[in-house]
């Protein structure tokens, strides 16, 4: 348990550093798509909700099922909506055509 | 049992690949040329992780999972199709959904494990639900203000910060008590309820111009709460996704607070939207020069280098498509047209870029403040459309100005400045803008969309 925690803290720390380095390089031009993309990725929390809603629980099974299902709905709508709108926005970003020398 | 082990290893491997794809996804987002590949990588990672999870041996019932996935998709599709002008409120709403998911899972986890939740777990669980629930109501409030369902005007009262910080402090103290005595389950509703209230109170004093900072901050909170959920469920994938999202929100919040010249701690503690001391009263009636669309068109046509500075006013007037026509008409005449974009223009980071890209303006013409400021001395005409405070030279020169020190677009260094504005009313900060009284400044009074439309007609452009 103690070791697990420590490993998790290492993972968190390294991911935060990678996050800072990678995201610092994203041009301000794309900050809106950045936010909608990270939002979609963040909705990976759906995996926790899936296990919660589908697992066998000896106690409070109804609570887990109801809240788990609502959580799945919330996260899935972020995944679907987030990826859709990010792609829509990125498709709009076009460089100048070669019309002018 | 070995089957279970094999399937668990398989699931862990899908998570590992998903993690790599998520990091690549953000890496590819750094440039518009590879960004769409980034979205694809993210989608692939997500699909793998969800498919892997569905194979989890502990899942005994699939009915509700599929109902949830289908309902979520039904809600998600229209949320992915909203108009570009509605993107800020959509983003706020999605932060609310993400936080809702995290809070619900955290709450359920507590009631499933209680009594006998280990101390450390209780600590991160508290963090998860506190951050989750305040982000949920805070983001709903922000979305309501952006959608103009709620009054956009900041509502402030005496001692507001003390009340807010007090609420947060109580929630933290209760969480501390729960960590010390995890068996006191009756305390748990408090660490959900109080932050829910705090989220509302936190956004009440926020005005529209503070929204870019607030949305970024809520983004960061949503990410951190998901990372905390990863600790609770011991899921490395979730810890990493949450850390990436948290880092992204934090970077954006720091950028935004810098661009508004606020210290980051000031923003962190929710002390934004401080009462705007009404300096508008001492506004003098100095003469300004104004011009008609014909005159403006003639000046623009004679220029060789034009920089357009858009602000939230352009979004409100839905003028971005007319601005594109202006861009086309001028480019056709051989005028070099660029756009200068302030980091806090609009209601969220990057808002103006998305609107202008939607109107088909090439992204290499959209320049960030730091990249365009050096160009203004060689610029013939700076055309300001619906922006005010971000062009106020008082921020550079007048130490007594409330916005002194805020980085601005140096439009006053251009040879001629034209400002499209409804009236002489002060901007968000309630500060008079000396730019308007300069000899080189021409005020173009009117609605942004129709005024730009008239200029385009004069230039002989228009609907192709």
Coordinates of C-alpha atoms in Angstrom, one line a residue:
Chain A
X1 CA 0.0 0.0 0.0
X2 CA 2.7 2.4 1.0
X3 CA 4.8 1.5 -2.0
X4 CA 1.8 1.7 -4.3
X5 CA 1.2 5.2 -3.1
X6 CA 4.8 6.2 -3.7
X7 CA 4.7 4.8 -7.2
X8 CA 1.5 6.7 -7.9
X9 CA 3.1 9.9 -6.7
X10 CA 6.1 9.3 -9.0
X11 CA 3.8 8.7 -11.9
X12 CA 1.8 11.9 -11.1
X13 CA 5.0 14.0 -10.8
X14 CA 6.5 12.7 -14.1
X15 CA 3.2 13.2 -15.9
X16 CA 2.9 16.7 -14.6
X17 CA 6.4 17.5 -15.9
X18 CA 5.7 16.0 -19.3
X19 CA 2.4 17.9 -19.4
X20 CA 4.2 21.2 -18.7
X21 CA 6.8 20.6 -21.3
X22 CA 4.5 19.3 -24.0
X23 CA 1.8 21.9 -23.5
X24 CA 4.1 24.8 -23.2
X25 CA 4.9 24.2 -26.9
X26 CA 1.3 24.5 -28.0
X27 CA 0.9 27.8 -29.9
X28 CA -1.6 30.3 -28.5
X29 CA -3.3 29.9 -31.8
X30 CA -4.6 26.5 -30.7
X31 CA -5.4 27.2 -27.1
X32 CA -9.1 26.7 -27.5
X33 CA -8.7 23.2 -29.2
X34 CA -6.1 22.4 -26.6
X35 CA -8.7 22.9 -23.9
X36 CA -11.4 20.9 -25.6
X37 CA -8.9 18.1 -26.3
X38 CA -7.5 17.8 -22.8
X39 CA -11.1 17.9 -21.6
X40 CA -11.9 14.9 -23.8
X41 CA -8.8 13.0 -22.6
X42 CA -9.6 13.8 -19.0
X43 CA -13.0 12.0 -19.5
X44 CA -10.9 8.8 -19.4
X45 CA -12.4 8.9 -15.9
X46 CA -15.2 6.9 -17.6
X47 CA -13.1 3.7 -17.0
X48 CA -13.6 4.1 -13.3
X49 CA -17.3 4.7 -13.7
X50 CA -17.7 1.7 -16.0
X51 CA -16.1 -0.6 -13.4
X52 CA -18.2 1.0 -10.6
X53 CA -21.5 0.5 -12.5
X54 CA -20.7 -3.0 -13.7
X55 CA -19.0 -4.6 -10.7
X56 CA -20.8 -6.8 -8.2
X57 CA -21.3 -5.0 -4.9
X58 CA -22.5 -6.8 -1.7
X59 CA -23.7 -3.5 -0.2
X60 CA -25.2 -0.4 -1.7
X61 CA -25.3 -1.9 -5.2
X62 CA -28.2 0.3 -6.3
X63 CA -26.3 3.5 -5.3
X64 CA -23.2 2.3 -7.2
X65 CA -25.4 1.5 -10.2
X66 CA -27.3 4.8 -10.4
X67 CA -24.4 7.1 -9.6
X68 CA -22.0 5.0 -11.8
X69 CA -24.4 5.2 -14.8
X70 CA -24.8 9.0 -14.4
X71 CA -21.0 9.3 -14.3
X72 CA -20.7 7.2 -17.5
X73 CA -23.2 9.5 -19.2
X74 CA -21.4 12.6 -18.1
X75 CA -17.9 11.3 -19.1
X76 CA -19.1 9.8 -22.4
X77 CA -20.7 13.1 -23.5
X78 CA -17.3 14.8 -22.9
X79 CA -15.4 12.2 -24.9
X80 CA -17.8 12.3 -27.8
X81 CA -18.4 16.1 -27.8
X82 CA -14.8 16.9 -27.0
X83 CA -13.2 15.0 -29.8
X84 CA -15.9 16.1 -32.3
X85 CA -15.5 19.8 -31.6
X86 CA -11.8 19.6 -31.4
X87 CA -11.6 18.1 -34.8
X88 CA -14.1 20.5 -36.2
X89 CA -12.1 23.5 -35.0
X90 CA -8.8 22.1 -36.3
X91 CA -10.3 21.5 -39.7
X92 CA -11.0 25.2 -39.9
X93 CA -7.3 26.2 -39.4
X94 CA -5.9 26.5 -42.9
X95 CA -2.6 28.1 -44.0
X96 CA -2.7 30.8 -46.7
X97 CA -3.1 29.4 -50.1
X98 CA -0.4 29.8 -52.8
X99 CA -2.6 32.4 -54.6
X100 CA -0.2 35.3 -53.9
X101 CA 3.5 35.2 -54.7
Chain B
X1 CA -7.3 -17.8 -12.0
X2 CA -4.6 -17.6 -14.6
X3 CA -7.2 -16.4 -17.1
X4 CA -8.1 -13.5 -14.9
X5 CA -4.4 -12.7 -14.5
X6 CA -3.9 -12.8 -18.3
X7 CA -7.0 -10.6 -18.9
X8 CA -5.8 -8.1 -16.3
X9 CA -2.4 -7.9 -17.9
X10 CA -4.1 -7.4 -21.3
X11 CA -6.1 -4.5 -19.8
X12 CA -3.0 -2.9 -18.3
X13 CA -1.3 -3.1 -21.7
X14 CA -4.3 -1.3 -23.4
X15 CA -3.9 1.4 -20.7
X16 CA -0.2 1.7 -21.3
X17 CA -0.7 2.2 -25.0
X18 CA -3.6 4.6 -24.3
X19 CA -1.3 6.7 -22.1
X20 CA 1.4 6.9 -24.8
X21 CA -1.2 7.9 -27.3
X22 CA -2.6 10.6 -25.0
X23 CA 0.9 12.2 -24.6
X24 CA 1.5 12.0 -28.4
X25 CA -1.9 13.5 -28.9
X26 CA -0.9 16.6 -27.0
X27 CA 2.5 16.7 -28.6
X28 CA 1.0 16.7 -32.1
X29 CA -1.3 19.5 -31.1
X30 CA 1.6 21.9 -30.9
X31 CA 1.4 22.7 -34.6
X32 CA -1.7 23.2 -36.8
X33 CA -0.2 20.9 -39.4
X34 CA -0.1 17.8 -37.1
X35 CA -2.9 18.8 -34.8
X36 CA -5.6 16.6 -36.4
X37 CA -3.4 13.6 -36.1
X38 CA -3.3 14.4 -32.4
X39 CA -7.0 14.2 -32.2
X40 CA -6.9 10.8 -33.9
X41 CA -4.3 9.5 -31.5
X42 CA -6.4 10.7 -28.6
X43 CA -9.5 8.9 -30.0
X44 CA -7.6 5.7 -30.6
X45 CA -6.2 5.7 -27.1
X46 CA -9.7 6.4 -25.6
X47 CA -11.2 3.5 -27.7
X48 CA -8.5 1.1 -26.6
X49 CA -8.8 2.0 -22.9
X50 CA -12.6 1.7 -22.9
X51 CA -12.5 -1.6 -24.9
X52 CA -10.0 -2.9 -22.4
X53 CA -12.0 -1.9 -19.4
X54 CA -15.1 -3.6 -20.8
X55 CA -13.2 -6.9 -20.7
X56 CA -12.5 -6.4 -16.9
X57 CA -13.3 -9.7 -15.2
X58 CA -15.0 -8.0 -12.3
X59 CA -17.8 -6.6 -14.5
X60 CA -20.9 -8.7 -14.0
X61 CA -23.6 -6.6 -15.6
X62 CA -23.3 -4.7 -18.9
X63 CA -26.8 -3.3 -19.2
X64 CA -26.3 0.0 -17.4
X65 CA -22.8 0.5 -18.8
X66 CA -24.2 0.4 -22.3
X67 CA -27.2 2.6 -21.4
X68 CA -24.7 5.1 -20.0
X69 CA -22.5 5.0 -23.1
X70 CA -25.4 5.4 -25.5
X71 CA -27.0 8.2 -23.5
X72 CA -23.6 10.0 -23.2
X73 CA -23.1 9.7 -27.0
X74 CA -26.6 11.1 -27.6
X75 CA -25.8 14.1 -25.4
X76 CA -22.2 14.4 -26.6
X77 CA -22.9 14.7 -30.4
X78 CA -24.9 18.0 -30.2
X79 CA -22.3 19.3 -27.8
X80 CA -19.7 18.7 -30.4
X81 CA -21.8 20.5 -33.0
X82 CA -22.4 23.9 -31.3
X83 CA -21.6 27.1 -33.1
X84 CA -18.1 28.4 -32.7
X85 CA -19.5 31.5 -30.9
X86 CA -20.8 29.1 -28.2
X87 CA -17.5 27.3 -27.6
X88 CA -16.7 29.1 -24.3
X89 CA -20.0 28.0 -22.7
X90 CA -19.7 24.6 -24.2
X91 CA -16.2 24.3 -22.7
X92 CA -17.4 25.4 -19.3
X93 CA -20.3 22.9 -19.5
X94 CA -17.8 20.0 -20.3
X95 CA -15.7 21.0 -17.3
X96 CA -18.9 20.6 -15.3
X97 CA -19.6 17.2 -16.7
X98 CA -16.1 15.9 -16.1
X99 CA -16.2 17.2 -12.5
X100 CA -19.7 15.6 -12.1
X101 CA -18.3 12.2 -13.1
X102 CA -15.4 12.5 -10.7
X103 CA -17.6 13.6 -7.8
X104 CA -20.1 10.8 -8.3
X105 CA -17.5 8.1 -8.6
X106 CA -15.7 9.5 -5.5
X107 CA -18.9 9.6 -3.5
X108 CA -19.8 6.1 -4.4
X109 CA -16.3 4.9 -3.7
X110 CA -16.6 6.3 -0.2
X111 CA -19.9 4.7 0.6
X112 CA -18.8 1.3 -0.9
X113 CA -15.6 1.2 1.2
X114 CA -16.9 2.7 4.4
X115 CA -16.4 1.9 7.2
X116 CA -12.7 1.4 7.4
X117 CA -11.4 3.7 4.6
X118 CA -7.6 4.0 5.1
X119 CA -6.4 7.4 6.1
X120 CA -4.4 8.2 3.0
X121 CA -7.2 7.1 0.8
X122 CA -9.6 9.3 2.7
X123 CA -7.3 12.2 2.1
X124 CA -7.1 11.9 -1.7
X125 CA -10.8 11.0 -1.7
X126 CA -11.6 14.3 0.1
X127 CA -9.4 16.2 -2.4
X128 CA -11.2 14.4 -5.3
X129 CA -14.8 15.3 -4.1
X130 CA -13.9 18.8 -2.9
X131 CA -12.3 19.8 -6.2
X132 CA -14.9 17.9 -8.2
X133 CA -17.9 19.4 -6.6
X134 CA -16.7 23.0 -6.6
X135 CA -15.7 22.6 -10.2
X136 CA -19.1 21.2 -11.0
X137 CA -21.2 24.2 -9.7
X138 CA -18.5 26.7 -10.6
X139 CA -18.4 25.6 -14.2
X140 CA -22.2 25.5 -14.4
X141 CA -22.3 29.1 -13.2
X142 CA -19.6 30.1 -15.7
X143 CA -21.6 28.4 -18.5
X144 CA -24.8 30.1 -17.4
X145 CA -23.1 33.5 -17.4
X146 CA -21.5 32.9 -20.8
X147 CA -24.8 31.7 -22.2
X148 CA -26.4 34.8 -20.7
X149 CA -28.9 32.8 -18.7
X150 CA -27.4 34.3 -15.6
X151 CA -26.6 38.0 -15.2
X152 CA -23.1 38.6 -16.6
X153 CA -22.5 41.6 -14.3
X154 CA -20.1 40.7 -11.5
X155 CA -22.0 40.7 -8.2
X156 CA -19.8 41.8 -5.3
X157 CA -20.5 42.6 -1.6
X158 CA -18.4 43.5 1.4
X159 CA -16.4 40.6 2.9
X160 CA -17.0 38.4 -0.1
X161 CA -13.5 37.0 -0.1
X162 CA -13.7 36.2 3.6
X163 CA -17.0 34.4 3.1
X164 CA -15.7 32.4 0.2
X165 CA -12.4 31.5 1.8
X166 CA -14.2 30.7 5.0
X167 CA -16.4 28.2 3.2
X168 CA -13.4 26.6 1.6
X169 CA -11.6 26.5 5.0
X170 CA -14.6 24.8 6.6
X171 CA -14.7 22.1 3.9
X172 CA -10.9 21.5 4.4
X173 CA -11.3 21.3 8.2
X174 CA -14.2 18.8 7.8
X175 CA -12.0 16.8 5.3
X176 CA -9.2 16.8 7.9
X177 CA -11.7 15.5 10.6
X178 CA -12.7 12.7 8.2
X179 CA -9.1 11.7 7.6
X180 CA -8.5 11.6 11.4
X181 CA -11.8 9.7 12.0
X182 CA -12.8 8.0 8.7
X183 CA -15.7 6.2 10.6
X184 CA -17.6 9.5 11.0
X185 CA -19.5 9.0 7.8
X186 CA -22.1 11.6 8.7
X187 CA -19.5 14.2 7.9
X188 CA -19.0 13.1 4.3
X189 CA -22.0 15.0 2.8
X190 CA -20.4 18.2 4.1
X191 CA -17.3 17.8 1.9
X192 CA -19.6 17.5 -1.1
X193 CA -22.2 20.1 -0.1
X194 CA -19.9 22.9 1.1
X195 CA -17.7 22.9 -2.1
X196 CA -20.9 22.8 -4.2
X197 CA -22.0 26.1 -2.5
X198 CA -18.4 27.5 -2.8
X199 CA -18.4 26.9 -6.5
X200 CA -21.5 29.1 -6.9
X201 CA -20.1 31.8 -4.6
X202 CA -16.8 31.8 -6.4
X203 CA -18.3 32.6 -9.7
X204 CA -20.8 35.3 -8.5
X205 CA -18.2 38.1 -8.5
X206 CA -16.8 37.1 -12.0
X207 CA -17.4 39.4 -14.9
X208 CA -17.1 38.5 -18.6
X209 CA -13.6 39.8 -19.1
X210 CA -12.3 37.5 -16.3
X211 CA -13.8 34.5 -18.0
X212 CA -10.6 33.3 -19.8
X213 CA -8.8 33.0 -16.5
X214 CA -11.7 31.4 -14.8
X215 CA -12.3 28.8 -17.5
X216 CA -8.6 27.9 -17.4
X217 CA -8.6 27.6 -13.7
X218 CA -11.7 25.4 -13.7
X219 CA -10.0 23.3 -16.4
X220 CA -7.0 22.8 -14.1
X221 CA -9.3 21.9 -11.1
X222 CA -11.1 19.4 -13.2
X223 CA -7.8 17.8 -14.2
X224 CA -6.5 17.7 -10.7
X225 CA -9.7 16.1 -9.4
X226 CA -9.4 13.4 -12.0
X227 CA -5.8 12.8 -11.0
X228 CA -7.0 12.4 -7.4
X229 CA -9.6 9.9 -8.6
X230 CA -6.7 8.0 -10.2
X231 CA -5.0 7.8 -6.8
X232 CA -8.2 6.5 -5.2
X233 CA -8.8 3.8 -7.8
X234 CA -5.1 3.2 -8.2
X235 CA -5.3 3.8 -11.9
X236 CA -2.0 5.2 -13.5
X237 CA -3.8 6.0 -16.7
X238 CA -6.2 8.3 -14.9
X239 CA -3.5 9.9 -12.8
X240 CA -1.6 10.7 -16.0
X241 CA -4.6 12.0 -17.9
X242 CA -5.6 14.1 -14.9
X243 CA -2.0 15.4 -14.5
X244 CA -1.9 16.4 -18.2
X245 CA -5.2 18.2 -18.0
X246 CA -4.3 19.9 -14.7
X247 CA -0.9 21.0 -16.2
X248 CA -2.6 22.4 -19.3
X249 CA -5.2 24.3 -17.3
X250 CA -2.5 25.7 -15.0
X251 CA -0.3 26.9 -17.9
X252 CA -3.3 28.6 -19.5
X253 CA -4.3 30.2 -16.2
X254 CA -0.8 31.5 -15.6
X255 CA -0.8 32.9 -19.2
X256 CA -4.1 34.6 -18.7
X257 CA -3.3 36.1 -15.4
X258 CA 0.0 37.4 -16.8
X259 CA -2.0 38.9 -19.8
X260 CA -4.3 40.7 -17.3
X261 CA -1.4 41.7 -15.1
X262 CA -2.7 39.9 -12.1
X263 CA -0.5 37.9 -9.8
X264 CA -1.3 34.2 -10.0
X265 CA -1.9 33.9 -6.3
X266 CA -4.6 36.6 -6.7
X267 CA -6.3 34.5 -9.3
X268 CA -5.8 31.2 -7.4
X269 CA -7.6 32.4 -4.3
X270 CA -10.6 33.5 -6.3
X271 CA -10.0 37.1 -5.6
X272 CA -10.7 38.1 -9.2
X273 CA -13.4 40.5 -10.1
X274 CA -12.5 42.8 -7.2
X275 CA -14.8 45.8 -7.0
X276 CA -13.9 47.9 -10.0
X277 CA -13.4 51.3 -8.4
X278 CA -15.5 53.6 -10.5
X279 CA -13.0 55.9 -12.1
X280 CA -15.4 56.5 -15.0
X281 CA -16.8 59.5 -13.2
X282 CA -13.9 61.7 -13.9
X283 CA -14.2 61.1 -17.6
X284 CA -13.8 64.4 -19.4
X285 CA -15.4 65.2 -22.7
X286 CA -12.4 65.6 -24.9
X287 CA -12.9 66.0 -28.6
X288 CA -12.5 62.9 -30.8
X289 CA -12.2 62.6 -34.6
X290 CA -14.7 60.4 -36.2
X291 CA -15.0 59.1 -39.8
X292 CA -17.5 57.6 -42.2
X293 CA -17.2 54.2 -43.9
X294 CA -16.2 56.0 -47.1
X295 CA -13.3 57.8 -45.4
X296 CA -12.2 54.7 -43.6
X297 CA -12.3 52.7 -46.9
X298 CA -10.2 55.3 -48.6
X299 CA -7.5 55.2 -45.9
X300 CA -7.5 51.4 -45.8
X301 CA -7.2 51.2 -49.6
X302 CA -4.2 53.6 -49.6
X303 CA -2.4 51.6 -46.9
X304 CA 0.2 49.0 -47.6
X305 CA 0.2 47.3 -44.2
X306 CA -2.9 46.9 -42.0
X307 CA -3.2 45.2 -38.6
X308 CA -6.7 44.3 -37.4
X309 CA -7.1 43.9 -33.7
X310 CA -10.3 42.0 -32.8
X311 CA -11.9 41.8 -29.4
X312 CA -14.9 40.3 -27.8
X313 CA -17.1 43.1 -29.4
X314 CA -16.4 41.4 -32.8
X315 CA -17.7 38.1 -31.5
X316 CA -20.8 39.8 -30.0
X317 CA -21.6 41.5 -33.3
X318 CA -20.9 38.3 -35.2
X319 CA -18.7 40.4 -37.4
X320 CA -16.0 37.8 -38.2
X321 CA -17.4 36.9 -41.6
X322 CA -17.6 40.6 -42.6
X323 CA -14.0 40.9 -41.4
X324 CA -13.0 38.1 -43.7
X325 CA -14.6 40.0 -46.6
X326 CA -12.6 43.0 -45.6
X327 CA -9.5 40.9 -45.4
X328 CA -10.2 39.6 -48.9
X329 CA -11.0 43.0 -50.4
X330 CA -7.8 44.5 -49.0
X331 CA -5.6 41.5 -49.9
X332 CA -6.9 41.7 -53.4
X333 CA -5.7 45.3 -53.6
X334 CA -2.2 44.1 -52.5
X335 CA -2.5 45.4 -48.9
X336 CA -0.7 43.3 -46.4
X337 CA -3.3 42.4 -43.7
X338 CA -2.5 40.7 -40.4
X339 CA -4.4 40.1 -37.2
X340 CA -3.0 41.0 -33.7
X341 CA -4.5 38.9 -31.0
X342 CA -4.3 39.6 -27.3
X343 CA -4.2 36.5 -25.1
X344 CA -7.3 37.6 -23.2
X345 CA -9.3 38.8 -26.2
X346 CA -12.7 37.0 -26.1
X347 CA -14.1 34.8 -23.4
X348 CA -11.6 31.9 -23.4
X349 CA -8.0 31.3 -24.4
X350 CA -7.7 31.2 -28.2
X351 CA -11.3 32.3 -28.7
X352 CA -10.5 34.9 -31.4
X353 CA -8.4 32.5 -33.4
X354 CA -11.2 29.9 -33.6
X355 CA -13.7 32.5 -34.7
X356 CA -11.4 33.9 -37.4
X357 CA -10.3 30.5 -38.6
X358 CA -14.0 29.6 -38.9
X359 CA -14.4 32.7 -41.1
X360 CA -11.6 31.2 -43.3
X361 CA -8.8 33.5 -42.4
X362 CA -5.5 31.7 -42.9
X363 CA -3.9 30.9 -39.5
X364 CA -0.5 32.3 -40.5
X365 CA -2.1 35.7 -40.5
X366 CA -3.2 35.4 -36.9
X367 CA -0.4 36.7 -34.7
X368 CA 0.0 36.6 -31.0
X369 CA 0.6 39.8 -29.1
X370 CA 4.4 39.2 -28.7
X371 CA 4.8 38.5 -32.4
X372 CA 2.8 41.5 -33.7
X373 CA 3.9 44.3 -31.3
X374 CA 7.2 44.8 -33.2
X375 CA 5.2 45.4 -36.4
X376 CA 3.1 48.3 -35.3
X377 CA 5.6 51.1 -36.0
X378 CA 5.7 50.0 -39.6
X379 CA 2.0 49.6 -39.8
X380 CA -0.1 52.2 -41.8
X381 CA -3.4 51.4 -40.2
X382 CA -4.3 49.6 -37.0
X383 CA -8.0 48.7 -37.1
X384 CA -9.5 47.9 -33.7
X385 CA -12.7 46.0 -33.8
X386 CA -14.6 45.6 -30.5
X387 CA -11.5 45.6 -28.3
X388 CA -10.8 48.3 -25.7
X389 CA -8.7 47.7 -22.6
X390 CA -6.2 45.6 -24.4
X391 CA -5.2 48.6 -26.6
X392 CA -5.1 51.2 -23.8
X393 CA -1.8 52.9 -23.8
X394 CA -2.4 54.0 -20.2
X395 CA -1.3 50.5 -19.3
X396 CA 2.2 51.4 -20.5
X397 CA 2.5 55.0 -19.3
X398 CA 0.0 56.0 -16.6
X399 CA 1.2 54.5 -13.2
X400 CA -2.1 55.6 -11.6
X401 CA -4.2 53.6 -14.0
X402 CA -5.8 50.4 -12.6
X403 CA -4.5 48.5 -15.6
X404 CA -1.0 49.9 -15.4
X405 CA 1.5 47.2 -16.3
X406 CA -0.9 45.0 -18.2
X407 CA 0.7 44.0 -21.5
X408 CA -1.2 45.6 -24.4
X409 CA -1.2 45.6 -28.2
X410 CA 0.8 48.8 -29.1
X411 CA -1.7 50.0 -31.7
X412 CA -1.0 53.6 -30.8
X413 CA 2.4 53.1 -32.6
X414 CA 0.8 52.6 -35.9
X415 CA 0.6 55.7 -38.3
X416 CA -3.2 55.7 -38.2
X417 CA -5.5 54.1 -35.7
X418 CA -9.2 53.3 -36.5
X419 CA -11.5 52.1 -33.8
X420 CA -14.9 50.6 -34.5
X421 CA -17.0 51.2 -31.4
X422 CA -20.6 51.6 -30.6
X423 CA -20.2 54.7 -28.4
X424 CA -17.7 56.4 -26.2
X425 CA -18.7 54.2 -23.2
X426 CA -15.8 52.9 -21.2
X427 CA -14.7 49.3 -21.5
X428 CA -14.9 46.4 -19.1
X429 CA -12.5 47.9 -16.6
X430 CA -14.4 51.2 -16.6
X431 CA -11.3 53.0 -17.6
X432 CA -11.0 55.8 -20.1
X433 CA -8.9 55.0 -23.1
X434 CA -6.5 57.8 -24.1
X435 CA -6.0 56.1 -27.4
X436 CA -9.3 57.6 -28.6
X437 CA -8.1 61.2 -28.2
X438 CA -4.9 60.9 -30.2
X439 CA -4.6 63.0 -33.3
X440 CA -3.9 59.9 -35.4
X441 CA -7.0 58.1 -34.1
X442 CA -10.3 58.0 -36.1
X443 CA -13.4 56.7 -34.3
X444 CA -15.8 54.7 -36.4
X445 CA -19.0 54.8 -34.5
X446 CA -21.5 52.0 -35.2
X447 CA -22.2 48.2 -35.1
X448 CA -19.0 46.3 -35.9
X449 CA -20.8 44.0 -38.4
X450 CA -22.6 46.7 -40.4
X451 CA -19.7 49.1 -40.3
X452 CA -17.2 46.6 -41.6
X453 CA -19.9 45.7 -44.2
X454 CA -20.1 49.3 -45.4
X455 CA -16.3 49.6 -45.7
X456 CA -16.3 46.4 -47.8
X457 CA -19.0 47.8 -50.1
X458 CA -16.9 51.0 -50.5
X459 CA -13.9 48.9 -51.4
X460 CA -16.0 47.1 -54.0
X461 CA -15.8 43.7 -52.4
X462 CA -18.6 41.8 -50.7
X463 CA -20.3 38.6 -51.2
X464 CA -18.5 36.5 -53.8

